Short mmCIF file of C-alpha atoms in Angstrom, two decimals:
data_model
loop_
_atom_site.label_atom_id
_atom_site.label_comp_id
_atom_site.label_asym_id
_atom_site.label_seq_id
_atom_site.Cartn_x
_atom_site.Cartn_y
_atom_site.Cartn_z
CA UNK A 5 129.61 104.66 61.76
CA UNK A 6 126.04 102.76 62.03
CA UNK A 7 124.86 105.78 63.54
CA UNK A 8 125.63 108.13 60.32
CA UNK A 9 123.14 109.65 58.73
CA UNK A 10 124.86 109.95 54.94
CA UNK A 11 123.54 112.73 52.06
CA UNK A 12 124.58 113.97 49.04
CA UNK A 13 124.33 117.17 47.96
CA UNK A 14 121.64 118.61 46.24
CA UNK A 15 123.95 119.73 43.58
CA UNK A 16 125.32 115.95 43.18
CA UNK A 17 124.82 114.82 39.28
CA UNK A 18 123.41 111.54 37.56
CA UNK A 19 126.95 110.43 37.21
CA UNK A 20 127.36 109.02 40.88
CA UNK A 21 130.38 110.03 41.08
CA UNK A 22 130.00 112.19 44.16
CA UNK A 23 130.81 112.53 47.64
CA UNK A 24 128.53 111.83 50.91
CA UNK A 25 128.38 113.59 54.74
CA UNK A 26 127.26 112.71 57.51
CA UNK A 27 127.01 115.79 60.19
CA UNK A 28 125.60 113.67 62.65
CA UNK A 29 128.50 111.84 64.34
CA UNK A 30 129.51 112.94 67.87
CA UNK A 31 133.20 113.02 67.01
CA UNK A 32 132.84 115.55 63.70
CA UNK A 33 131.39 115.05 59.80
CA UNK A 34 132.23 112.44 58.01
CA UNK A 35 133.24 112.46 54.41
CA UNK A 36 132.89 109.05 52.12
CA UNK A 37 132.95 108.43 48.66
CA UNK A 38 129.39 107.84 47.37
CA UNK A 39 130.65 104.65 45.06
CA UNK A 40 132.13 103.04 47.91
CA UNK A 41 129.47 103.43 51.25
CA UNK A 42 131.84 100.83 52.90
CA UNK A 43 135.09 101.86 52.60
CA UNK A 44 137.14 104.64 54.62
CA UNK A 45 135.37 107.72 56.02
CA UNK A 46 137.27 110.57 56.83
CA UNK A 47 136.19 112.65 59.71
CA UNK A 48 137.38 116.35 60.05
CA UNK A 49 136.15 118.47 63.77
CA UNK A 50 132.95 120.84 62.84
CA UNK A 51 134.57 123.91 63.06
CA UNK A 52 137.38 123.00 60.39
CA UNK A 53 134.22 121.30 58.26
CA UNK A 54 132.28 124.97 58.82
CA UNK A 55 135.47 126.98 57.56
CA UNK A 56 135.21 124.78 54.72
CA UNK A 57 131.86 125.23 53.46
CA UNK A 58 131.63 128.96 54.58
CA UNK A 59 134.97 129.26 51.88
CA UNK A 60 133.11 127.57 49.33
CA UNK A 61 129.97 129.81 50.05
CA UNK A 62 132.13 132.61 49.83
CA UNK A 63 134.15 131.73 46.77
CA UNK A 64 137.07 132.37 49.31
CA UNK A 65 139.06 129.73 47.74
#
């Protein structure tokens, strides 16, 4: 994971309580909890991470 590059989202509040990605990893994107920047990661492939995001986009969910 030292080669992550980790961001929030620009929607993330003041409360920290928030989650991280990192879209740079060869394997997938990563997923962390912003409080915790060393503990588990999960990874899911890109194209399961893009139906995600396009569902949230789309209010599909």
């Amino acid at each position: 994971m030292t080669t992550a590059r980790w961001r929030k989202s620009s929607r993330s509040g003041n409360q920290g309580d928030c989650v991280e990605v990192a879209d740079t990893l060869p394997g997938g994107v990563g997923v962390r909890d912003s409080k915790d920047p060393t503990g588990p990661v999960l990874i899911f492939p890109r194209a399961a991470w893009s139906a995600f995001t396009e569902g949230l986009r789309t209010n599909a969910w």
